PDB file of C-alpha atoms in Angstrom:
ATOM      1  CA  UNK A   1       4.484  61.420 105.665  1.00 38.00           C
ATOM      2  CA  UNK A   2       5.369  60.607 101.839  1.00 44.00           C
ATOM      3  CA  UNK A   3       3.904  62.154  98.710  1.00 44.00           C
ATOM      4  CA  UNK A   4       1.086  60.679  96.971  1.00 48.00           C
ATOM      5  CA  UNK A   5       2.435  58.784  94.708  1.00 46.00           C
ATOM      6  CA  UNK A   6       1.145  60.458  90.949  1.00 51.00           C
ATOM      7  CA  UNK A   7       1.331  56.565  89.447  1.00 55.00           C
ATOM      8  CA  UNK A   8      -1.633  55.472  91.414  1.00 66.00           C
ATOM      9  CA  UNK A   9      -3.660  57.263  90.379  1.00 82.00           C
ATOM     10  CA  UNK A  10      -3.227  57.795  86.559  1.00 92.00           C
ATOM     11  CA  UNK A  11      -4.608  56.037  83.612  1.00 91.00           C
ATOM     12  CA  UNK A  12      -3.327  52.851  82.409  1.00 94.00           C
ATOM     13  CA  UNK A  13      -3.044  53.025  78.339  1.00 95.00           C
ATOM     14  CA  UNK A  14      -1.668  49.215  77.989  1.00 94.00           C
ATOM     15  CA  UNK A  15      -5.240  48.518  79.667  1.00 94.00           C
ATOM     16  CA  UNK A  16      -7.825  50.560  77.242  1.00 94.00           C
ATOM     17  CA  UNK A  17      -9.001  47.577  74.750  1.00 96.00           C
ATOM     18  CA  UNK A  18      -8.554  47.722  71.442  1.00 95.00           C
ATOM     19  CA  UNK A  19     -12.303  48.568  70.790  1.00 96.00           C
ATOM     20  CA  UNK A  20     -11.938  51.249  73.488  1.00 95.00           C
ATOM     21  CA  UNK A  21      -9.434  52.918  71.383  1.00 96.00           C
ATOM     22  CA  UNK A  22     -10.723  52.267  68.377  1.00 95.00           C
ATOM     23  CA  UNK A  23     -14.596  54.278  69.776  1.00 96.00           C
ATOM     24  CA  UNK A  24     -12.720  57.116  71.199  1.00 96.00           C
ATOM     25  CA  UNK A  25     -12.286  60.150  69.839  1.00 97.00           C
ATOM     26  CA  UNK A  26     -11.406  62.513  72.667  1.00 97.00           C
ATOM     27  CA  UNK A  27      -9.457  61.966  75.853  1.00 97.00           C
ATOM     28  CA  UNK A  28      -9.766  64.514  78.852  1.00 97.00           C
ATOM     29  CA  UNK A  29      -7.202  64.772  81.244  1.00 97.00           C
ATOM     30  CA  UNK A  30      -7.288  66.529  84.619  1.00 97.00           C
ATOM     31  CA  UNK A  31      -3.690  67.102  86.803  1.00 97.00           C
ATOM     32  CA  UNK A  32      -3.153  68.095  89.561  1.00 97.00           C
ATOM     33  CA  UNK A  33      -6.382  66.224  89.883  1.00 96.00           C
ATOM     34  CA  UNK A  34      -9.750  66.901  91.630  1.00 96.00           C
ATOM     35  CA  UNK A  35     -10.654  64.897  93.557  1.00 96.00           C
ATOM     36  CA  UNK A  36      -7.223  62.768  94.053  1.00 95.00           C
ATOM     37  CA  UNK A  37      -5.289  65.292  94.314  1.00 94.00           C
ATOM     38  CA  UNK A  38      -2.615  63.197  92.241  1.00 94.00           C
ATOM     39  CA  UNK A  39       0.131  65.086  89.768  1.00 95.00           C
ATOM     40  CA  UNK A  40       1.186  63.847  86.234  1.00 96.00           C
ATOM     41  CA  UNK A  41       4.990  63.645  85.673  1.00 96.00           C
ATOM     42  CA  UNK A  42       6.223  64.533  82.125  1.00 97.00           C
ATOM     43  CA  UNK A  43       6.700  60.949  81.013  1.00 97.00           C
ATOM     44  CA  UNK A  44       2.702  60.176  81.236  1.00 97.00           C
ATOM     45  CA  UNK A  45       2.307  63.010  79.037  1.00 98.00           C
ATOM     46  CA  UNK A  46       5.047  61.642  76.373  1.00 98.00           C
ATOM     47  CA  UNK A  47       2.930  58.392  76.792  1.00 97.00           C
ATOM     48  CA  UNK A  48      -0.353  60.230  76.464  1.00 98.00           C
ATOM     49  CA  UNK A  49       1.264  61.867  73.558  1.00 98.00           C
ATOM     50  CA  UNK A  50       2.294  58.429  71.821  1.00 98.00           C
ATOM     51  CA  UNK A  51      -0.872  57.313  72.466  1.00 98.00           C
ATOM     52  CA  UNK A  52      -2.703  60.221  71.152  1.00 98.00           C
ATOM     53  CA  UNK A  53      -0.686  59.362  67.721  1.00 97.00           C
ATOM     54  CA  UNK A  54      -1.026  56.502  67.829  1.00 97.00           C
ATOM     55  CA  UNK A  55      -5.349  55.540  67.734  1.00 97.00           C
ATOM     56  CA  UNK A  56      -6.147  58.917  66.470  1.00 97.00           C
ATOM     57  CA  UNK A  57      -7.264  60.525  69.584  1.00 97.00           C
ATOM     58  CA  UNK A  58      -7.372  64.092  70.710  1.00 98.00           C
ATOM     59  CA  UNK A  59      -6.582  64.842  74.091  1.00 98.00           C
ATOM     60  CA  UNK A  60      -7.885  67.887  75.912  1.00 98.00           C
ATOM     61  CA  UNK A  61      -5.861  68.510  79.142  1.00 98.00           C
ATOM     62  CA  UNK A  62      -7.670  70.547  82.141  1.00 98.00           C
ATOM     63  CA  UNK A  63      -4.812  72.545  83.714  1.00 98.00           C
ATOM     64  CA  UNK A  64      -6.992  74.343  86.797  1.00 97.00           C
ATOM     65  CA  UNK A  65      -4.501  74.037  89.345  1.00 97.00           C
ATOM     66  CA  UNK A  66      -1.892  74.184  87.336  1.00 97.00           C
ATOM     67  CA  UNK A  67      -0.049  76.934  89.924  1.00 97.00           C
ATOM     68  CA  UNK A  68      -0.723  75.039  92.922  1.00 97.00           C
ATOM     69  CA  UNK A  69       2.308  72.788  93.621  1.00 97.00           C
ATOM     70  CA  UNK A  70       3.795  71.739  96.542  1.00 97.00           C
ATOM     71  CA  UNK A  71       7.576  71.527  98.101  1.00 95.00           C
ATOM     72  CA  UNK A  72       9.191  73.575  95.315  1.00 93.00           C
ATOM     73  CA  UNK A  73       7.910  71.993  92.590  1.00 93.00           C
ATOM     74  CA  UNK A  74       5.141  72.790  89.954  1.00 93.00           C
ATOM     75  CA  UNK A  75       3.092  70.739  88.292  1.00 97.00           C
ATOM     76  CA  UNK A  76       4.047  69.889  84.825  1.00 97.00           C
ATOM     77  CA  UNK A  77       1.728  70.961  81.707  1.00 98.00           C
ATOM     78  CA  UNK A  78       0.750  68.766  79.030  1.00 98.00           C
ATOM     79  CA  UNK A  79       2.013  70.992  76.832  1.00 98.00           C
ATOM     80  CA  UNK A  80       5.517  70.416  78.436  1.00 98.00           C
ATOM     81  CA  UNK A  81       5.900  67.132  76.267  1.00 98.00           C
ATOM     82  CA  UNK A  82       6.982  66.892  72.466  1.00 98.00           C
ATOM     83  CA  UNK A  83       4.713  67.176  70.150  1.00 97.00           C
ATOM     84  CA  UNK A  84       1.508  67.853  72.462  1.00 98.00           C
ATOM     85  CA  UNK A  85       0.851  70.431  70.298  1.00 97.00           C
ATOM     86  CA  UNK A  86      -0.033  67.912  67.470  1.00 97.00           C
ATOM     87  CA  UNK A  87      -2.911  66.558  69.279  1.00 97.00           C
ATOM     88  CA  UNK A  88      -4.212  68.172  71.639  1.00 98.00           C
ATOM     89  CA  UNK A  89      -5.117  71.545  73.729  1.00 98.00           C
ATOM     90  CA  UNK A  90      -4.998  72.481  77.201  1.00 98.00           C
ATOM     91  CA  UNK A  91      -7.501  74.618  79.127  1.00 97.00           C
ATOM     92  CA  UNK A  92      -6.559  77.286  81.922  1.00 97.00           C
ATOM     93  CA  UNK A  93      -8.648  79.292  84.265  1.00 97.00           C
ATOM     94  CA  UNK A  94      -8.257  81.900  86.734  1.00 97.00           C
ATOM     95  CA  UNK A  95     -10.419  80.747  89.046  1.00 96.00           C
ATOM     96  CA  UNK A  96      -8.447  78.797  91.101  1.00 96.00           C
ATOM     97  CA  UNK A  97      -4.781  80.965  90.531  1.00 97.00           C
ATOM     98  CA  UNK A  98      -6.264  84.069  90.978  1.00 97.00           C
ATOM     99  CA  UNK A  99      -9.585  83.593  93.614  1.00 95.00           C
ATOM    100  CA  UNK A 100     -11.539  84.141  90.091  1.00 94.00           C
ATOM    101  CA  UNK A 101     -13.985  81.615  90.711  1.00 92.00           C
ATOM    102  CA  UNK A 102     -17.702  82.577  88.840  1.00 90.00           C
ATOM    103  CA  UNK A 103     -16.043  84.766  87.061  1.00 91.00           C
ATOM    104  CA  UNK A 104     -15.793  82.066  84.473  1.00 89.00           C
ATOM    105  CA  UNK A 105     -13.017  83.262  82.530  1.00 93.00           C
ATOM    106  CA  UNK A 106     -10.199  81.068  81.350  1.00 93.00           C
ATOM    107  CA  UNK A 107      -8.602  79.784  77.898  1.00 94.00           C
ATOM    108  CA  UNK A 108      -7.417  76.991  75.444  1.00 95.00           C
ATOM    109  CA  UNK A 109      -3.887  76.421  74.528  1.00 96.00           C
ATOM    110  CA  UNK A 110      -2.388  73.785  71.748  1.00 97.00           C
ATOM    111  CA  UNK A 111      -3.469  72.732  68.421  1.00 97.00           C
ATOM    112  CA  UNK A 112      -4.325  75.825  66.146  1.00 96.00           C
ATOM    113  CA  UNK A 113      -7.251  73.700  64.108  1.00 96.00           C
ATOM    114  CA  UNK A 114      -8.969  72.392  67.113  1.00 96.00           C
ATOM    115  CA  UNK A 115      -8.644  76.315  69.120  1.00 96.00           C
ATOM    116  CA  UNK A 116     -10.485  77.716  66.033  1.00 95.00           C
ATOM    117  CA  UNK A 117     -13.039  74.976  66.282  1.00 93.00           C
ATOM    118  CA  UNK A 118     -13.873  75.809  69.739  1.00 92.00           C
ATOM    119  CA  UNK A 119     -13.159  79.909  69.040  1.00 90.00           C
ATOM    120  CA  UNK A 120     -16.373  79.308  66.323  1.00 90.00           C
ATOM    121  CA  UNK A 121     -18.757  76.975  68.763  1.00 88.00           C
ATOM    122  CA  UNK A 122     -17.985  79.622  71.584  1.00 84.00           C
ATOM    123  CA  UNK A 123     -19.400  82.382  69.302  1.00 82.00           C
ATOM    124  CA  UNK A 124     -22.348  80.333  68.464  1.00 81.00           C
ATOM    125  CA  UNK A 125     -23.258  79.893  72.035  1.00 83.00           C
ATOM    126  CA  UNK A 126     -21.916  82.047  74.251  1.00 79.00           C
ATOM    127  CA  UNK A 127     -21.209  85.939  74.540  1.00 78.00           C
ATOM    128  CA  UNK A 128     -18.177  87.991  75.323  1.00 81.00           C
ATOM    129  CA  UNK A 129     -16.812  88.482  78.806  1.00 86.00           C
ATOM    130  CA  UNK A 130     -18.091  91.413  80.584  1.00 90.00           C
ATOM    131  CA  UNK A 131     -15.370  94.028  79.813  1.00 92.00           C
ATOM    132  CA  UNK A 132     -14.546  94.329  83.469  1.00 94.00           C
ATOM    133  CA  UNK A 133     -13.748  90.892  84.449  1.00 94.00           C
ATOM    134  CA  UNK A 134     -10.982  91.118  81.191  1.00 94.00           C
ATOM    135  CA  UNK A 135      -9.187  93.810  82.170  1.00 96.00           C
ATOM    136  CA  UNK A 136      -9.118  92.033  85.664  1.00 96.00           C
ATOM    137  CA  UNK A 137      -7.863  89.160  84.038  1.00 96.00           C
ATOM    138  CA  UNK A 138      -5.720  91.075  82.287  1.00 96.00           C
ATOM    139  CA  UNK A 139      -4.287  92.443  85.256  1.00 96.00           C
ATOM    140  CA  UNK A 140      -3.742  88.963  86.601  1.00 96.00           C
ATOM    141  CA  UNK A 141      -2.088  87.366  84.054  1.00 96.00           C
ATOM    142  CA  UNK A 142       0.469  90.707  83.595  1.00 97.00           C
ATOM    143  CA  UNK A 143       0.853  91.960  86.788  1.00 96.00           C
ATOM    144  CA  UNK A 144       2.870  90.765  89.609  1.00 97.00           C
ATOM    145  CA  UNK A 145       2.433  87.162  90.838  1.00 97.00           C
ATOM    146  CA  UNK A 146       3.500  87.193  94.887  1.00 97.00           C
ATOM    147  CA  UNK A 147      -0.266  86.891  95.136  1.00 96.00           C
ATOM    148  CA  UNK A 148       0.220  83.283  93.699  1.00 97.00           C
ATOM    149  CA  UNK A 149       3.063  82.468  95.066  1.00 97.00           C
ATOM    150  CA  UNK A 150       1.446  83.803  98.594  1.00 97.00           C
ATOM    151  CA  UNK A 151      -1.505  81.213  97.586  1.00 97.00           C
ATOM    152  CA  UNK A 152       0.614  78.534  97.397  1.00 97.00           C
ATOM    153  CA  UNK A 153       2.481  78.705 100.721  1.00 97.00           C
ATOM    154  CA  UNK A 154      -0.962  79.408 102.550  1.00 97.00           C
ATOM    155  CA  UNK A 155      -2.463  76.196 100.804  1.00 98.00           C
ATOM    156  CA  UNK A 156       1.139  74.113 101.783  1.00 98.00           C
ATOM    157  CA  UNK A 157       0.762  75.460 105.191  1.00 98.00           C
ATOM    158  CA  UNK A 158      -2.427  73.747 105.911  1.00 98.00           C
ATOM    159  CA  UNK A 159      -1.827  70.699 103.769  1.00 98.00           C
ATOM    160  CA  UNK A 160       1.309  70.397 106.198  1.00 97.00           C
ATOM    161  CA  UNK A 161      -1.039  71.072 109.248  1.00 98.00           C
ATOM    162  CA  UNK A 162      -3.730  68.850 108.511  1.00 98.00           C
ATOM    163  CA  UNK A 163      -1.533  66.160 107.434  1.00 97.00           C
ATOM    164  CA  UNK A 164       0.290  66.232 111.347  1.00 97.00           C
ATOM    165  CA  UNK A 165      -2.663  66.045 112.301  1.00 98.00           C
ATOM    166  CA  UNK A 166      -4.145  63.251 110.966  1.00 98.00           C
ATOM    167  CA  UNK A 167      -0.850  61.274 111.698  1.00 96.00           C
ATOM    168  CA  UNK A 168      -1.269  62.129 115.302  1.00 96.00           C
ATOM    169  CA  UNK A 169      -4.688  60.113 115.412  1.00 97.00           C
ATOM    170  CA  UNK A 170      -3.256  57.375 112.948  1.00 96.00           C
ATOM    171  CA  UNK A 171      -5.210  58.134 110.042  1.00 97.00           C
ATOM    172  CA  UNK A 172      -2.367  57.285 107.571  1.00 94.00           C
ATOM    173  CA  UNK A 173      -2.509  59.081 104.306  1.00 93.00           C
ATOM    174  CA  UNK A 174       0.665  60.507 101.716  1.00 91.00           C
ATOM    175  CA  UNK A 175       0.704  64.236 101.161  1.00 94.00           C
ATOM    176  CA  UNK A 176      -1.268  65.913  98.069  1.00 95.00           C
ATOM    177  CA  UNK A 177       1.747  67.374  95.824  1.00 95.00           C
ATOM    178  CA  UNK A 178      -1.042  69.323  94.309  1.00 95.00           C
ATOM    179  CA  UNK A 179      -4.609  71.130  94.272  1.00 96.00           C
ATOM    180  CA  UNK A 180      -6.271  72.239  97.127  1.00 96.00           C
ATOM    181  CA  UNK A 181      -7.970  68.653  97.378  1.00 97.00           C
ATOM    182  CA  UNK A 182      -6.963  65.975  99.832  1.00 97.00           C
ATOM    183  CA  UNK A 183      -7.882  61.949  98.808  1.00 97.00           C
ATOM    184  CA  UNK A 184      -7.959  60.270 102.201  1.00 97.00           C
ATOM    185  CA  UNK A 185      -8.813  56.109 102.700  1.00 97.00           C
ATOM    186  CA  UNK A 186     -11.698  55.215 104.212  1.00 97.00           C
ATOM    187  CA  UNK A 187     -10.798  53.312 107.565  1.00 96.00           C
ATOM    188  CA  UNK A 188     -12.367  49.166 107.384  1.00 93.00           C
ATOM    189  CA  UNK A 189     -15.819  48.928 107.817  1.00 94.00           C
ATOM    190  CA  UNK A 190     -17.355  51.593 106.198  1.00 97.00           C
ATOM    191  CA  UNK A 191     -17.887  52.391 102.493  1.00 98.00           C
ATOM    192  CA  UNK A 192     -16.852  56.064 101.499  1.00 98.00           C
ATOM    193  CA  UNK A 193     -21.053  57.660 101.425  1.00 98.00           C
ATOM    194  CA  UNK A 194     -21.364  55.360 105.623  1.00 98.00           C
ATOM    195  CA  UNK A 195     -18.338  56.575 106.658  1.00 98.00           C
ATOM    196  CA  UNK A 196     -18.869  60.811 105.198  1.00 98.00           C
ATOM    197  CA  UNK A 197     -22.326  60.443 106.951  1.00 98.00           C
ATOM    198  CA  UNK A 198     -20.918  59.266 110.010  1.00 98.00           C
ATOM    199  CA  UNK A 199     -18.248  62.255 109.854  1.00 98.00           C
ATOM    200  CA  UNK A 200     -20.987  64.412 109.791  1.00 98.00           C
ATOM    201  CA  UNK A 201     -23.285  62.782 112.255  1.00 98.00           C
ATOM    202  CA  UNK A 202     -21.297  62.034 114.835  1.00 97.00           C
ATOM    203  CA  UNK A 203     -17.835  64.884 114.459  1.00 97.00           C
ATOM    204  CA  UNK A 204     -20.129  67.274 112.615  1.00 98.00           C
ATOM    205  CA  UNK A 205     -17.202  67.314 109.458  1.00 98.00           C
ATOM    206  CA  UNK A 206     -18.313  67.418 106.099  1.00 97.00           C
ATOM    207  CA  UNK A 207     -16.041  65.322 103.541  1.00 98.00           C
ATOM    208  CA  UNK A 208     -17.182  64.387 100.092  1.00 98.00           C
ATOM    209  CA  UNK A 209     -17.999  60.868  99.352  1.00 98.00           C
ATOM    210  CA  UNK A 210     -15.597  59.352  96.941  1.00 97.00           C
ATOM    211  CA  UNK A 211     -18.152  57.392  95.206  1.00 98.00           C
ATOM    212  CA  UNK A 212     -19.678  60.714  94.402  1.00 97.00           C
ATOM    213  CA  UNK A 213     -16.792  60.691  91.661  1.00 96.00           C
ATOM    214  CA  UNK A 214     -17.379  57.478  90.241  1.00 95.00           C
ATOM    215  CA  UNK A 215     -16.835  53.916  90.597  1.00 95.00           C
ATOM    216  CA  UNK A 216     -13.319  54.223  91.147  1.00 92.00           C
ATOM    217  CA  UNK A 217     -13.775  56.591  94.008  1.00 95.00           C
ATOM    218  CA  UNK A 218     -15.149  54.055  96.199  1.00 97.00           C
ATOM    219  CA  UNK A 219     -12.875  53.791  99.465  1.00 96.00           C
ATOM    220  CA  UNK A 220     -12.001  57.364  99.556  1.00 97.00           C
ATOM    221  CA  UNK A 221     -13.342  60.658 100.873  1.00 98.00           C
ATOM    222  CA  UNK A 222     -12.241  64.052  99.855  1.00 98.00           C
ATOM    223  CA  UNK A 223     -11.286  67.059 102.052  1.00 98.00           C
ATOM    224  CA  UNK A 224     -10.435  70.395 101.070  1.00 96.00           C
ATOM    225  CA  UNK A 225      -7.538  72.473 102.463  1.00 96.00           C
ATOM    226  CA  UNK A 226     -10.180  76.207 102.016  1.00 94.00           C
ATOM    227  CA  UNK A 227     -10.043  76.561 106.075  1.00 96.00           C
ATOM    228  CA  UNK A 228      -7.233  77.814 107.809  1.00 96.00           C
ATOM    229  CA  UNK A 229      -4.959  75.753 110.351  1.00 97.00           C
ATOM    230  CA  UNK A 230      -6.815  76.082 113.359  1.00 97.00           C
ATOM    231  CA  UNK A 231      -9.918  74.820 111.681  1.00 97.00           C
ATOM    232  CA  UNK A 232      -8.468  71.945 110.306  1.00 98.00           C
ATOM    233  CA  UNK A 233      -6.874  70.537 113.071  1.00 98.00           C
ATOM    234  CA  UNK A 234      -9.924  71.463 115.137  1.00 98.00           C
ATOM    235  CA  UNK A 235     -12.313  69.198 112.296  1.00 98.00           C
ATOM    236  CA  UNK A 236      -9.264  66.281 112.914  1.00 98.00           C
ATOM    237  CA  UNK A 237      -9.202  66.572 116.601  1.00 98.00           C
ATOM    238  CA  UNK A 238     -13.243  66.024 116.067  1.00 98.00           C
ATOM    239  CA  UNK A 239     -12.282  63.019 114.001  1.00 98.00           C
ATOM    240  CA  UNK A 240      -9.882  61.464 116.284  1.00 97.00           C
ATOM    241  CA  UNK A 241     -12.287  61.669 119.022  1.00 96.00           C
ATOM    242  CA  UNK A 242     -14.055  58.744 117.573  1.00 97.00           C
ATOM    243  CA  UNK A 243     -11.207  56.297 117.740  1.00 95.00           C
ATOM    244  CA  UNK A 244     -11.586  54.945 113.789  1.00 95.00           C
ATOM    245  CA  UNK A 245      -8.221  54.549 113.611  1.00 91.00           C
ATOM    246  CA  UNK A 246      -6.492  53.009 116.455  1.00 74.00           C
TER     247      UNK A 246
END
């Protein structure tokens, strides 16, 4: 089954108008993505950099899953490209790396003007970190990193599993090369909110609706890859016993 291929899924920039460009004034990115699960090879981020330059734009890049990469390869950072540093910042947080999640502790890397902007609104607003939750961070971040690495393969595991398995009821989709997040069509005849409802109705499996992302989500449903083997093939053995997709 191939890869999903990154280029579907990422922005256009010869398609944003020139009054687009000319309104905006801050671009956020998100890769590896949720909910797509697409990646972002380093020449989007050259473009996005170009781009950046060239209508005035900063970008703010939302690394989460940043560790979670696929068949030997990581995903690559924003900060990876020339002169990303210029105009933007990229945000990290151990939530995902390091099974942080609520913890809510993470950081900004990039431009030095716009990190002390957001160092002064975070004083304004928010309060420090429990002193617990940094040293556990900083245990994280300094200490070894099998744990991630042990992540990873369990996460590639079932990706591979649940990917069989949805070929062996001929519900054709490409591999995530990222994330935890699988972006799956929705079979003819149903829109992505019918066809989650009749998941759950009728195989009792609960998928998010991709219109619950946005327009562009229509025609997709998300799955996520937080169950072990067993129970993924046992919620696509459910599935196939419908016969959507033969």
């Amino acid at each position: 089954m191939p890869l999903l291929e990154s280029n579907a899924f990422l922005p256009d920039y010869e398609a944003v108008t020139a009054e687009d460009r000319e309104k905006t004034k801050l671009m956020f990115l998100n890769y590896p993505n949720n909910p797509t699960s697409a990646t972002a090879p380093l020449s989007f981020y050259e473009d996005t950099v170009e781009f950046a330059i060239q209508n005035q734009i900063v970008v703010a890049s939302d690394f989460a899953y940043g560790a979670i990469g696929f068949d030997g390869h990581r995903p690559v950072s924003f900060l990876q490209a020339p002169g990303a540093k210029e105009v933007g910042i990229e945000f990290y947080t151990l939530s995902k790396t390091y099974n942080m999640a609520g913890w809510r502790v993470g950081f900004a890397l990039g431009n030095a003007e716009i990190v002390s902007k957001i160092n002064l609104l975070q004083d304004h607003i928010y309060v420090s970190l429990f002193g617990g939750i940094q040293a556990a961070a900083t245990e994280a971040l300094t200490g070894s990193q099998e744990c991630v690495a042990s992540l990873v393969s369990r996460y590639e595991s079932r990706r591979n599993a649940f990917y069989d398995a949805l070929s062996s009821i001929g519900w054709q989709a490409s591999k995530p090369a990222g994330s935890f997040f699988s972006w799956l069509p929705v079979p003819a005849g149903y829109t992505s909110a019918s066809f989650a409802d009749l998941l759950l109705r009728e195989a009792k499996v609960a998928v998010a609706p991709g219109i619950g992302f946005g327009s562009h989500g229509e025609g997709y449903v998300r799955a996520g890859l937080l169950s072990d083997e067993n129970r993924l093939r046992e919620a696509v053995e459910r599935i196939g016993k419908l016969n959507l997709f033969k």
